[in-house]
């Protein structure tokens, strides 16, 4: 464990200097590593000697990102993957076998539902969904066959907050592992590993990059669990590129500053929306009126940059609003310095059936905003103009 505080670790944990004495970490763009002798190669490949082998599973730049992220998440180790979904795949294929059960919260990322339903069930893994905040439902669903529990907190896009310690206790009572997706909070705002979770899943594509440039993901856990993921990575190969690792390593340096700014602006926008007569409901943990405000306050350092709100008039209103914004980008991404606007029902959650959408609370009038780092007065002016033109 590092003696420094988080903001210092974000910059100084896991640094490395070559003989060129550069102060910014170098990018090692190489697929393989060359040795002085056959004996040295054999030692590295067998694992008897430390050192790099092949960038599918060892690369110095990727390793720096993994070490720094593990430090910030308060975990022993991390493994970086090519995307957040590649992290989910690594998690599932490393840990699950036919006959196992996964208990998963209902309000999760659309691709996570698709992956579980299509690509784990076909290998004989059962996936059961529960309402994220119904702890009796968790308890009933976690059987002796349960290997993995999985949820997102806060959830995207409705900002449900799940009590990590409570679900961890229920999972551990049946010897199941708990993996928490805290993509919205990032390690700057919440560390589920200190709250009872066994594994944290990150999409580094979002706030960790923070400028919408490249994809990446990671799993953070004990060394013992990460070793299992590493063995899968070596055989299966959903690895992070060194270039992306370098961008994301630099992203970590400014993460806590950016999350403070995203959070402050999102709160201001949420307050503005809540007072607007054309807005039916605002989902943001920073609002005292939000159902999970207290729990969010207890588990998180701040509330983050993502909110959603409901307009009267369903899809026509939502699309009219989105189409008349000028500053915001219309995109399915989140966690960018640019403010992003999304219609979840027809984009990020578009592959869900109507029934799945209804159960997850993804209505046609719902709009998601990932609040960026522009001046908040300009963001609010854009929202105001778009609301004004609605009937
Ligand atoms: C984006 C996202 C993912 C998937 O990450 P990718 O990097 O896009 O593959 C998973 N969970 C949440 C909450 C996300 O927002």
CSV table of C-alpha atoms and ligand atoms in Angstrom, one decimal:
chain,number,residue,atom,x,y,z
A,1,UNK,CA,0.0,0.0,0.0
A,2,UNK,CA,1.2,3.4,-0.9
A,3,UNK,CA,1.9,6.0,1.8
A,4,UNK,CA,0.7,8.8,-0.5
A,5,UNK,CA,-2.8,10.2,-0.9
A,6,UNK,CA,-4.9,9.4,-3.9
A,7,UNK,CA,-4.2,12.6,-5.9
A,8,UNK,CA,-0.4,11.9,-5.5
A,9,UNK,CA,-0.8,8.3,-6.4
A,10,UNK,CA,-2.7,9.2,-9.5
A,11,UNK,CA,0.5,10.9,-10.8
A,12,UNK,CA,3.3,9.0,-9.0
A,13,UNK,CA,2.2,5.4,-8.5
A,14,UNK,CA,3.8,3.1,-11.1
A,15,UNK,CA,6.2,5.3,-12.9
A,16,UNK,CA,9.1,4.0,-15.0
A,17,UNK,CA,12.1,5.7,-16.5
A,18,UNK,CA,14.3,4.3,-19.3
A,19,UNK,CA,18.0,5.0,-19.8
A,20,UNK,CA,16.8,8.1,-21.8
A,21,UNK,CA,15.7,9.7,-18.5
A,22,UNK,CA,12.3,10.9,-19.9
A,23,UNK,CA,10.0,12.5,-17.3
A,24,UNK,CA,6.8,11.5,-19.1
A,25,UNK,CA,6.4,7.7,-19.3
A,26,UNK,CA,7.5,6.2,-22.6
A,27,UNK,CA,5.1,4.1,-24.8
A,28,UNK,CA,6.5,0.7,-25.6
A,29,UNK,CA,5.0,0.0,-29.0
A,30,UNK,CA,6.3,-3.5,-29.6
A,31,UNK,CA,4.6,-6.8,-30.0
A,32,UNK,CA,7.4,-8.9,-28.7
A,33,UNK,CA,10.7,-8.7,-26.8
A,34,UNK,CA,14.1,-10.1,-28.0
A,35,UNK,CA,16.6,-11.9,-25.8
A,36,UNK,CA,20.3,-12.4,-25.7
A,37,UNK,CA,20.1,-16.2,-25.8
A,38,UNK,CA,17.8,-19.2,-26.2
A,39,UNK,CA,18.3,-19.9,-22.5
A,40,UNK,CA,17.1,-16.4,-21.6
A,41,UNK,CA,14.0,-16.8,-23.9
A,42,UNK,CA,13.2,-20.2,-22.3
A,43,UNK,CA,13.4,-18.7,-18.8
A,44,UNK,CA,11.1,-15.8,-19.6
A,45,UNK,CA,8.5,-18.0,-21.4
A,46,UNK,CA,8.4,-20.6,-18.6
A,47,UNK,CA,7.8,-17.9,-16.1
A,48,UNK,CA,10.9,-18.9,-14.1
A,49,UNK,CA,12.4,-15.5,-14.8
A,50,UNK,CA,10.6,-12.2,-14.6
A,51,UNK,CA,10.4,-10.0,-17.7
A,52,UNK,CA,8.4,-9.4,-20.8
A,53,UNK,CA,7.3,-12.1,-23.2
A,54,UNK,CA,4.7,-11.0,-25.7
A,55,UNK,CA,2.4,-7.9,-25.6
A,56,UNK,CA,-0.7,-10.0,-25.6
A,57,UNK,CA,-0.1,-10.4,-21.9
A,58,UNK,CA,3.0,-8.4,-20.8
A,59,UNK,CA,3.7,-4.9,-22.0
A,60,UNK,CA,5.6,-2.3,-19.9
A,61,UNK,CA,3.1,0.5,-20.7
A,62,UNK,CA,0.1,-1.6,-20.1
A,63,UNK,CA,1.6,-2.7,-16.9
A,64,UNK,CA,2.1,0.8,-15.7
A,65,UNK,CA,-1.6,1.6,-16.3
A,66,UNK,CA,-2.6,-1.6,-14.5
A,67,UNK,CA,-0.4,-0.8,-11.4
A,68,UNK,CA,-1.5,2.8,-11.2
A,69,UNK,CA,-5.2,1.8,-11.5
A,70,UNK,CA,-4.9,-0.9,-8.9
A,71,UNK,CA,-3.3,1.6,-6.5
A,72,UNK,CA,-6.2,4.0,-7.0
A,73,UNK,CA,-8.9,1.3,-6.6
A,74,UNK,CA,-7.1,0.0,-3.5
A,75,UNK,CA,-6.7,-3.4,-5.0
A,76,UNK,CA,-3.7,-5.7,-5.1
A,77,UNK,CA,-3.6,-6.0,-8.9
A,78,UNK,CA,-5.4,-5.2,-12.1
A,79,UNK,CA,-5.6,-6.4,-15.6
A,80,UNK,CA,-6.2,-4.1,-18.6
A,81,UNK,CA,-8.4,-5.1,-21.5
A,82,UNK,CA,-9.2,-3.8,-24.9
A,83,UNK,CA,-12.6,-2.4,-23.8
A,84,UNK,CA,-15.0,-2.5,-20.9
A,85,UNK,CA,-16.9,-5.3,-22.6
A,86,UNK,CA,-13.6,-7.2,-23.0
A,87,UNK,CA,-13.2,-6.9,-19.2
A,88,UNK,CA,-16.7,-8.4,-18.8
A,89,UNK,CA,-15.9,-11.3,-21.1
A,90,UNK,CA,-12.6,-11.9,-19.3
A,91,UNK,CA,-14.5,-12.0,-16.0
A,92,UNK,CA,-17.2,-14.4,-17.3
A,93,UNK,CA,-15.0,-16.8,-19.2
A,94,UNK,CA,-12.3,-17.0,-16.5
A,95,UNK,CA,-14.6,-17.6,-13.6
A,96,UNK,CA,-17.8,-19.3,-14.9
A,97,UNK,CA,-18.4,-22.9,-15.7
A,98,UNK,CA,-21.5,-24.8,-17.0
A,99,UNK,CA,-24.0,-25.1,-14.2
A,100,UNK,CA,-23.0,-21.9,-12.4
A,101,UNK,CA,-25.4,-19.2,-11.7
A,102,UNK,CA,-24.9,-15.4,-12.1
A,103,UNK,CA,-27.1,-13.1,-10.2
A,104,UNK,CA,-27.1,-9.7,-11.9
A,105,UNK,CA,-29.0,-6.4,-11.3
A,106,UNK,CA,-31.6,-5.5,-13.9
A,107,UNK,CA,-30.6,-1.9,-14.5
A,108,UNK,CA,-27.2,-2.5,-16.1
A,109,UNK,CA,-25.4,-1.4,-19.3
A,110,UNK,CA,-27.3,-2.8,-22.4
A,111,UNK,CA,-24.4,-4.7,-23.8
A,112,UNK,CA,-23.8,-6.4,-20.4
A,113,UNK,CA,-27.4,-7.8,-20.6
A,114,UNK,CA,-26.8,-8.9,-24.2
A,115,UNK,CA,-23.5,-10.5,-23.3
A,116,UNK,CA,-24.8,-12.4,-20.4
A,117,UNK,CA,-28.0,-13.5,-22.1
A,118,UNK,CA,-26.4,-14.6,-25.4
A,119,UNK,CA,-22.8,-15.6,-24.7
A,120,UNK,CA,-22.7,-17.0,-21.2
A,121,UNK,CA,-26.1,-18.9,-21.3
A,122,UNK,CA,-25.0,-20.7,-24.4
A,123,UNK,CA,-22.3,-22.4,-22.4
A,124,UNK,CA,-24.8,-23.6,-19.7
A,125,UNK,CA,-24.4,-20.7,-17.3
A,126,UNK,CA,-27.7,-19.4,-15.8
A,127,UNK,CA,-28.2,-15.7,-15.5
A,128,UNK,CA,-30.9,-14.4,-13.1
A,129,UNK,CA,-31.8,-10.7,-12.8
A,130,UNK,CA,-33.0,-8.9,-9.7
A,131,UNK,CA,-34.0,-5.4,-8.9
A,132,UNK,CA,-30.7,-3.8,-7.9
A,133,UNK,CA,-32.0,-2.4,-4.6
A,134,UNK,CA,-34.2,-5.2,-3.5
A,135,UNK,CA,-31.9,-7.0,-1.1
A,136,UNK,CA,-34.5,-9.7,-0.3
A,137,UNK,CA,-34.5,-10.6,-4.0
A,138,UNK,CA,-30.7,-10.8,-4.0
A,139,UNK,CA,-30.8,-13.1,-1.0
A,140,UNK,CA,-33.4,-15.3,-2.6
A,141,UNK,CA,-31.6,-15.5,-6.0
A,142,UNK,CA,-28.1,-16.2,-4.5
A,143,UNK,CA,-28.1,-20.0,-4.3
A,144,UNK,CA,-25.3,-22.5,-3.6
A,145,UNK,CA,-24.8,-22.6,-7.4
A,146,UNK,CA,-24.1,-18.9,-7.6
A,147,UNK,CA,-20.5,-18.1,-8.5
A,148,UNK,CA,-20.8,-14.5,-9.4
A,149,UNK,CA,-23.0,-11.5,-8.4
A,150,UNK,CA,-22.8,-8.4,-10.6
A,151,UNK,CA,-24.2,-4.9,-10.5
A,152,UNK,CA,-23.6,-1.3,-11.5
A,153,UNK,CA,-23.5,1.5,-9.0
A,154,UNK,CA,-24.5,4.2,-9.6
A,155,UNK,CA,-26.5,2.7,-12.5
A,156,UNK,CA,-26.6,4.1,-16.0
A,157,UNK,CA,-28.8,6.0,-16.9
A,158,UNK,CA,-31.3,6.1,-13.9
A,159,UNK,CA,-28.7,6.6,-11.1
A,160,UNK,CA,-29.8,3.7,-8.8
A,161,UNK,CA,-27.4,3.2,-6.0
A,162,UNK,CA,-26.7,-0.2,-4.6
A,163,UNK,CA,-25.3,-0.9,-1.1
A,164,UNK,CA,-22.0,-2.7,-1.9
A,165,UNK,CA,-21.5,-4.0,1.6
A,166,UNK,CA,-25.0,-5.5,1.8
A,167,UNK,CA,-24.8,-7.4,-1.5
A,168,UNK,CA,-21.2,-8.5,-0.6
A,169,UNK,CA,-22.4,-10.0,2.6
A,170,UNK,CA,-25.2,-11.9,0.8
A,171,UNK,CA,-22.8,-13.1,-1.9
A,172,UNK,CA,-20.1,-14.2,0.5
A,173,UNK,CA,-22.6,-16.2,2.6
A,174,UNK,CA,-22.9,-18.5,-0.4
A,175,UNK,CA,-19.3,-18.3,-1.4
A,176,UNK,CA,-20.1,-16.3,-4.5
A,177,UNK,CA,-17.8,-13.5,-5.7
A,178,UNK,CA,-19.1,-9.9,-6.1
A,179,UNK,CA,-18.0,-7.8,-9.1
A,180,UNK,CA,-19.1,-4.1,-9.2
A,181,UNK,CA,-19.1,-2.0,-12.3
A,182,UNK,CA,-18.3,1.6,-11.1
A,183,UNK,CA,-17.7,3.1,-14.5
A,184,UNK,CA,-19.8,6.2,-13.5
A,185,UNK,CA,-18.1,6.8,-10.2
A,186,UNK,CA,-14.5,5.9,-11.3
A,187,UNK,CA,-11.9,5.2,-8.6
A,188,UNK,CA,-11.8,8.9,-7.9
A,189,UNK,CA,-15.3,8.7,-6.3
A,190,UNK,CA,-15.7,5.2,-5.0
A,191,UNK,CA,-13.6,2.2,-4.1
A,192,UNK,CA,-15.9,-0.9,-3.9
A,193,UNK,CA,-13.0,-3.1,-3.0
A,194,UNK,CA,-12.8,-1.3,0.4
A,195,UNK,CA,-16.6,-1.8,0.8
A,196,UNK,CA,-16.7,-5.6,0.4
A,197,UNK,CA,-16.6,-6.2,-3.4
A,198,UNK,CA,-14.1,-8.8,-4.7
A,199,UNK,CA,-13.7,-7.4,-8.2
A,200,UNK,CA,-14.1,-4.0,-9.8
A,201,UNK,CA,-14.9,-3.7,-13.5
A,202,UNK,CA,-14.0,-0.4,-15.3
A,203,UNK,CA,-14.6,0.8,-18.7
A,204,UNK,CA,-11.6,3.2,-19.1
A,205,UNK,CA,-13.2,4.4,-22.3
A,206,UNK,CA,-15.4,6.7,-20.2
A,207,UNK,CA,-14.1,9.1,-17.5
A,208,UNK,CA,-10.7,7.5,-17.1
A,209,UNK,CA,-9.8,8.6,-20.6
A,210,UNK,CA,-12.1,11.6,-20.2
A,211,UNK,CA,-11.8,13.0,-23.7
A,212,UNK,CA,-13.5,10.4,-25.8
A,213,UNK,CA,-10.4,9.2,-27.5
A,214,UNK,CA,-9.8,5.5,-27.0
A,215,UNK,CA,-11.3,2.3,-25.7
A,216,UNK,CA,-10.1,0.4,-22.7
A,217,UNK,CA,-11.3,-1.7,-19.7
A,218,UNK,CA,-9.9,-3.3,-16.6
A,219,UNK,CA,-10.6,-5.7,-13.8
A,220,UNK,CA,-9.2,-4.9,-10.4
A,221,UNK,CA,-9.0,-7.5,-7.6
A,222,UNK,CA,-6.7,-9.6,-5.4
A,223,UNK,CA,-3.5,-10.9,-6.9
A,224,UNK,CA,-5.0,-14.4,-6.7
A,225,UNK,CA,-8.1,-13.5,-8.8
A,226,UNK,CA,-6.1,-11.4,-11.3
A,227,UNK,CA,-3.8,-14.3,-11.9
A,228,UNK,CA,-6.9,-16.3,-13.1
A,229,UNK,CA,-7.7,-13.4,-15.5
A,230,UNK,CA,-4.1,-13.2,-16.7
A,231,UNK,CA,-4.1,-16.9,-17.6
A,232,UNK,CA,-7.3,-16.3,-19.7
A,233,UNK,CA,-5.7,-13.2,-21.3
A,234,UNK,CA,-2.7,-15.2,-22.3
A,235,UNK,CA,-4.8,-17.7,-24.1
A,236,UNK,CA,-7.7,-15.6,-25.4
A,237,UNK,CA,-6.1,-12.2,-26.1
A,238,UNK,CA,-8.6,-9.3,-25.4
A,239,UNK,CA,-5.6,-7.1,-24.5
A,240,UNK,CA,-5.2,-3.3,-24.3
A,241,UNK,CA,-2.9,-1.7,-26.8
A,242,UNK,CA,0.2,0.1,-25.5
A,243,UNK,CA,-0.9,3.4,-27.1
A,244,UNK,CA,-4.3,3.2,-25.3
A,245,UNK,CA,-2.6,2.3,-22.1
A,246,UNK,CA,-0.4,5.4,-22.3
A,247,UNK,CA,-3.4,7.7,-23.0
A,248,UNK,CA,-5.3,6.2,-20.1
A,249,UNK,CA,-2.3,6.3,-17.8
A,250,UNK,CA,-2.2,10.1,-18.4
A,251,UNK,CA,-6.0,10.2,-18.0
A,252,UNK,CA,-5.6,8.9,-14.5
A,253,UNK,CA,-3.4,11.8,-13.5
A,254,UNK,CA,-6.2,14.3,-13.9
A,255,UNK,CA,-9.1,12.0,-13.1
A,256,UNK,CA,-9.9,13.4,-9.6
A,257,UNK,CA,-9.8,17.0,-10.7
A,258,UNK,CA,-12.0,16.3,-13.7
A,259,UNK,CA,-14.5,14.3,-11.6
A,260,UNK,CA,-14.8,17.3,-9.2
A,261,UNK,CA,-15.6,19.6,-12.1
A,262,UNK,CA,-18.0,17.1,-13.8
A,263,UNK,CA,-19.8,16.6,-10.5
A,264,UNK,CA,-20.2,20.3,-9.7
A,265,UNK,CA,-21.6,21.0,-13.2
A,266,UNK,CA,-23.9,18.0,-13.2
A,267,UNK,CA,-25.4,19.1,-9.9
A,268,UNK,CA,-26.0,22.6,-11.2
A,269,UNK,CA,-27.7,21.2,-14.3
A,270,UNK,CA,-29.8,18.7,-12.2
A,271,UNK,CA,-31.0,21.6,-10.0
A,272,UNK,CA,-31.9,23.6,-13.1
A,273,UNK,CA,-33.8,20.7,-14.7
A,274,UNK,CA,-35.6,19.8,-11.4
A,275,UNK,CA,-37.1,23.3,-11.3
A,276,UNK,CA,-38.2,23.3,-14.9
A,277,UNK,CA,-41.9,22.9,-15.6
A,278,UNK,CA,-41.4,20.7,-18.7
A,279,UNK,CA,-39.2,18.2,-16.9
A,280,UNK,CA,-41.2,15.4,-15.1
A,281,UNK,CA,-38.3,13.8,-13.2
A,282,UNK,CA,-34.5,14.1,-12.8
A,283,UNK,CA,-32.3,11.1,-11.9
A,284,UNK,CA,-29.2,12.4,-10.2
A,285,UNK,CA,-27.8,11.2,-6.9
A,286,UNK,CA,-26.6,14.7,-5.9
A,287,UNK,CA,-30.2,16.0,-5.6
A,288,UNK,CA,-31.6,15.7,-2.0
A,289,UNK,CA,-34.9,14.6,-3.5
A,290,UNK,CA,-33.3,11.6,-5.2
A,291,UNK,CA,-34.3,8.2,-3.7
A,292,UNK,CA,-30.7,7.1,-3.2
A,293,UNK,CA,-29.1,10.5,-2.2
A,294,UNK,CA,-28.2,9.4,1.3
A,295,UNK,CA,-26.7,6.1,0.2
A,296,UNK,CA,-24.7,7.8,-2.6
A,297,UNK,CA,-23.4,10.3,-0.1
A,298,UNK,CA,-22.3,7.5,2.2
A,299,UNK,CA,-20.6,5.3,-0.4
A,300,UNK,CA,-19.2,8.0,-2.8
A,301,UNK,CA,-17.0,11.0,-2.5
A,302,UNK,CA,-19.2,12.9,-5.0
A,303,UNK,CA,-22.0,12.3,-7.4
A,304,UNK,CA,-20.3,12.3,-10.8
A,305,UNK,CA,-21.1,13.7,-14.3
A,306,UNK,CA,-24.0,11.6,-15.5
A,307,UNK,CA,-27.7,12.4,-15.1
A,308,UNK,CA,-30.9,11.6,-16.9
A,309,UNK,CA,-34.3,13.2,-17.0
A,310,UNK,CA,-37.8,12.5,-18.2
A,311,UNK,CA,-39.8,14.7,-20.6
A,312,UNK,CA,-43.5,14.5,-21.1
A,313,UNK,CA,-44.5,13.4,-24.6
A,314,UNK,CA,-42.3,10.3,-25.1
A,315,UNK,CA,-40.1,9.8,-28.0
A,316,UNK,CA,-41.2,12.8,-30.2
A,317,UNK,CA,-40.4,15.2,-27.3
A,318,UNK,CA,-37.1,13.5,-26.5
A,319,UNK,CA,-35.9,13.5,-30.1
A,320,UNK,CA,-37.1,17.2,-30.6
A,321,UNK,CA,-35.1,18.2,-27.5
A,322,UNK,CA,-32.0,16.3,-28.6
A,323,UNK,CA,-32.2,17.6,-32.2
A,324,UNK,CA,-32.4,21.2,-31.1
A,325,UNK,CA,-29.4,21.2,-28.8
A,326,UNK,CA,-26.4,22.9,-30.3
A,327,UNK,CA,-23.5,22.6,-27.9
A,328,UNK,CA,-24.0,18.9,-27.0
A,329,UNK,CA,-22.8,16.0,-29.1
A,330,UNK,CA,-25.5,13.4,-29.9
A,331,UNK,CA,-23.6,10.2,-29.1
A,332,UNK,CA,-23.9,7.0,-27.1
A,333,UNK,CA,-20.7,7.6,-25.2
A,334,UNK,CA,-20.3,9.1,-21.8
A,335,UNK,CA,-17.5,10.6,-19.7
A,336,UNK,CA,-16.1,13.1,-22.1
A,337,UNK,CA,-14.9,16.7,-21.7
A,338,UNK,CA,-17.6,17.5,-24.2
A,339,UNK,CA,-21.2,17.4,-23.0
A,340,UNK,CA,-23.0,14.4,-24.6
A,341,UNK,CA,-26.7,13.8,-25.0
A,342,UNK,CA,-28.3,10.4,-25.6
A,343,UNK,CA,-31.7,8.8,-26.1
A,344,UNK,CA,-31.1,5.5,-24.2
A,345,UNK,CA,-34.3,3.8,-25.5
A,346,UNK,CA,-33.2,3.9,-29.1
A,347,UNK,CA,-29.4,3.8,-28.7
A,348,UNK,CA,-27.5,2.4,-25.7
A,349,UNK,CA,-30.5,0.3,-24.6
A,350,UNK,CA,-32.0,-0.1,-28.1
A,351,UNK,CA,-31.1,-3.8,-28.3
A,352,UNK,CA,-33.2,-4.7,-25.3
A,353,UNK,CA,-36.7,-6.0,-25.9
A,354,UNK,CA,-39.6,-3.8,-24.9
A,355,UNK,CA,-40.2,-5.9,-21.8
A,356,UNK,CA,-36.5,-5.6,-20.8
A,357,UNK,CA,-36.7,-1.9,-21.3
A,358,UNK,CA,-39.9,-1.5,-19.3
A,359,UNK,CA,-38.4,-3.6,-16.4
A,360,UNK,CA,-35.2,-1.5,-16.5
A,361,UNK,CA,-37.2,1.8,-16.5
A,362,UNK,CA,-35.9,3.0,-19.9
A,363,UNK,CA,-38.8,5.0,-21.1
A,364,UNK,CA,-39.2,6.8,-24.5
A,365,UNK,CA,-39.2,10.2,-22.8
A,366,UNK,CA,-35.9,9.6,-21.0
A,367,UNK,CA,-32.8,11.7,-22.0
A,368,UNK,CA,-29.3,11.1,-20.6
A,369,UNK,CA,-26.7,13.8,-20.4
A,370,UNK,CA,-23.1,13.3,-19.7
A,371,UNK,CA,-22.1,16.7,-18.4
A,372,UNK,CA,-18.8,17.9,-19.8
A,373,UNK,CA,-16.2,20.4,-18.8
A,374,UNK,CA,-17.5,23.4,-20.7
A,375,UNK,CA,-18.7,26.5,-18.8
A,376,UNK,CA,-21.9,25.4,-17.0
A,377,UNK,CA,-23.7,28.6,-18.0
A,378,UNK,CA,-23.2,27.6,-21.7
A,379,UNK,CA,-24.5,24.1,-21.0
A,380,UNK,CA,-27.6,25.3,-19.2
A,381,UNK,CA,-28.3,27.9,-21.9
A,382,UNK,CA,-28.2,25.1,-24.5
A,383,UNK,CA,-30.6,23.0,-22.4
A,384,UNK,CA,-32.9,25.9,-21.8
A,385,UNK,CA,-33.1,26.8,-25.5
A,386,UNK,CA,-33.9,23.2,-26.4
A,387,UNK,CA,-36.6,23.0,-23.7
A,388,UNK,CA,-38.1,26.3,-24.7
A,389,UNK,CA,-38.9,25.1,-28.3
A,390,UNK,CA,-40.9,22.1,-27.0
A,391,UNK,CA,-44.7,22.5,-27.1
B,1,LIG,C1,-19.4,1.9,-21.5
B,1,LIG,C2,-19.8,1.0,-20.4
B,1,LIG,C3,-19.4,-0.3,-20.4
B,1,LIG,C4,-18.7,-1.0,-21.5
B,1,LIG,O1,-17.4,-0.4,-21.8
B,1,LIG,P1,-16.8,-0.3,-23.3
B,1,LIG,O2,-15.4,0.3,-23.0
B,1,LIG,O3,-17.7,0.6,-24.1
B,1,LIG,O4,-16.7,-1.6,-23.8
B,1,LIG,C5,-19.8,-1.1,-19.3
B,1,LIG,N1,-20.5,-0.6,-18.3
B,1,LIG,C6,-20.8,0.7,-18.2
B,1,LIG,C7,-21.6,1.3,-17.1
B,1,LIG,C8,-20.5,1.6,-19.3
B,1,LIG,O5,-20.9,2.8,-19.3
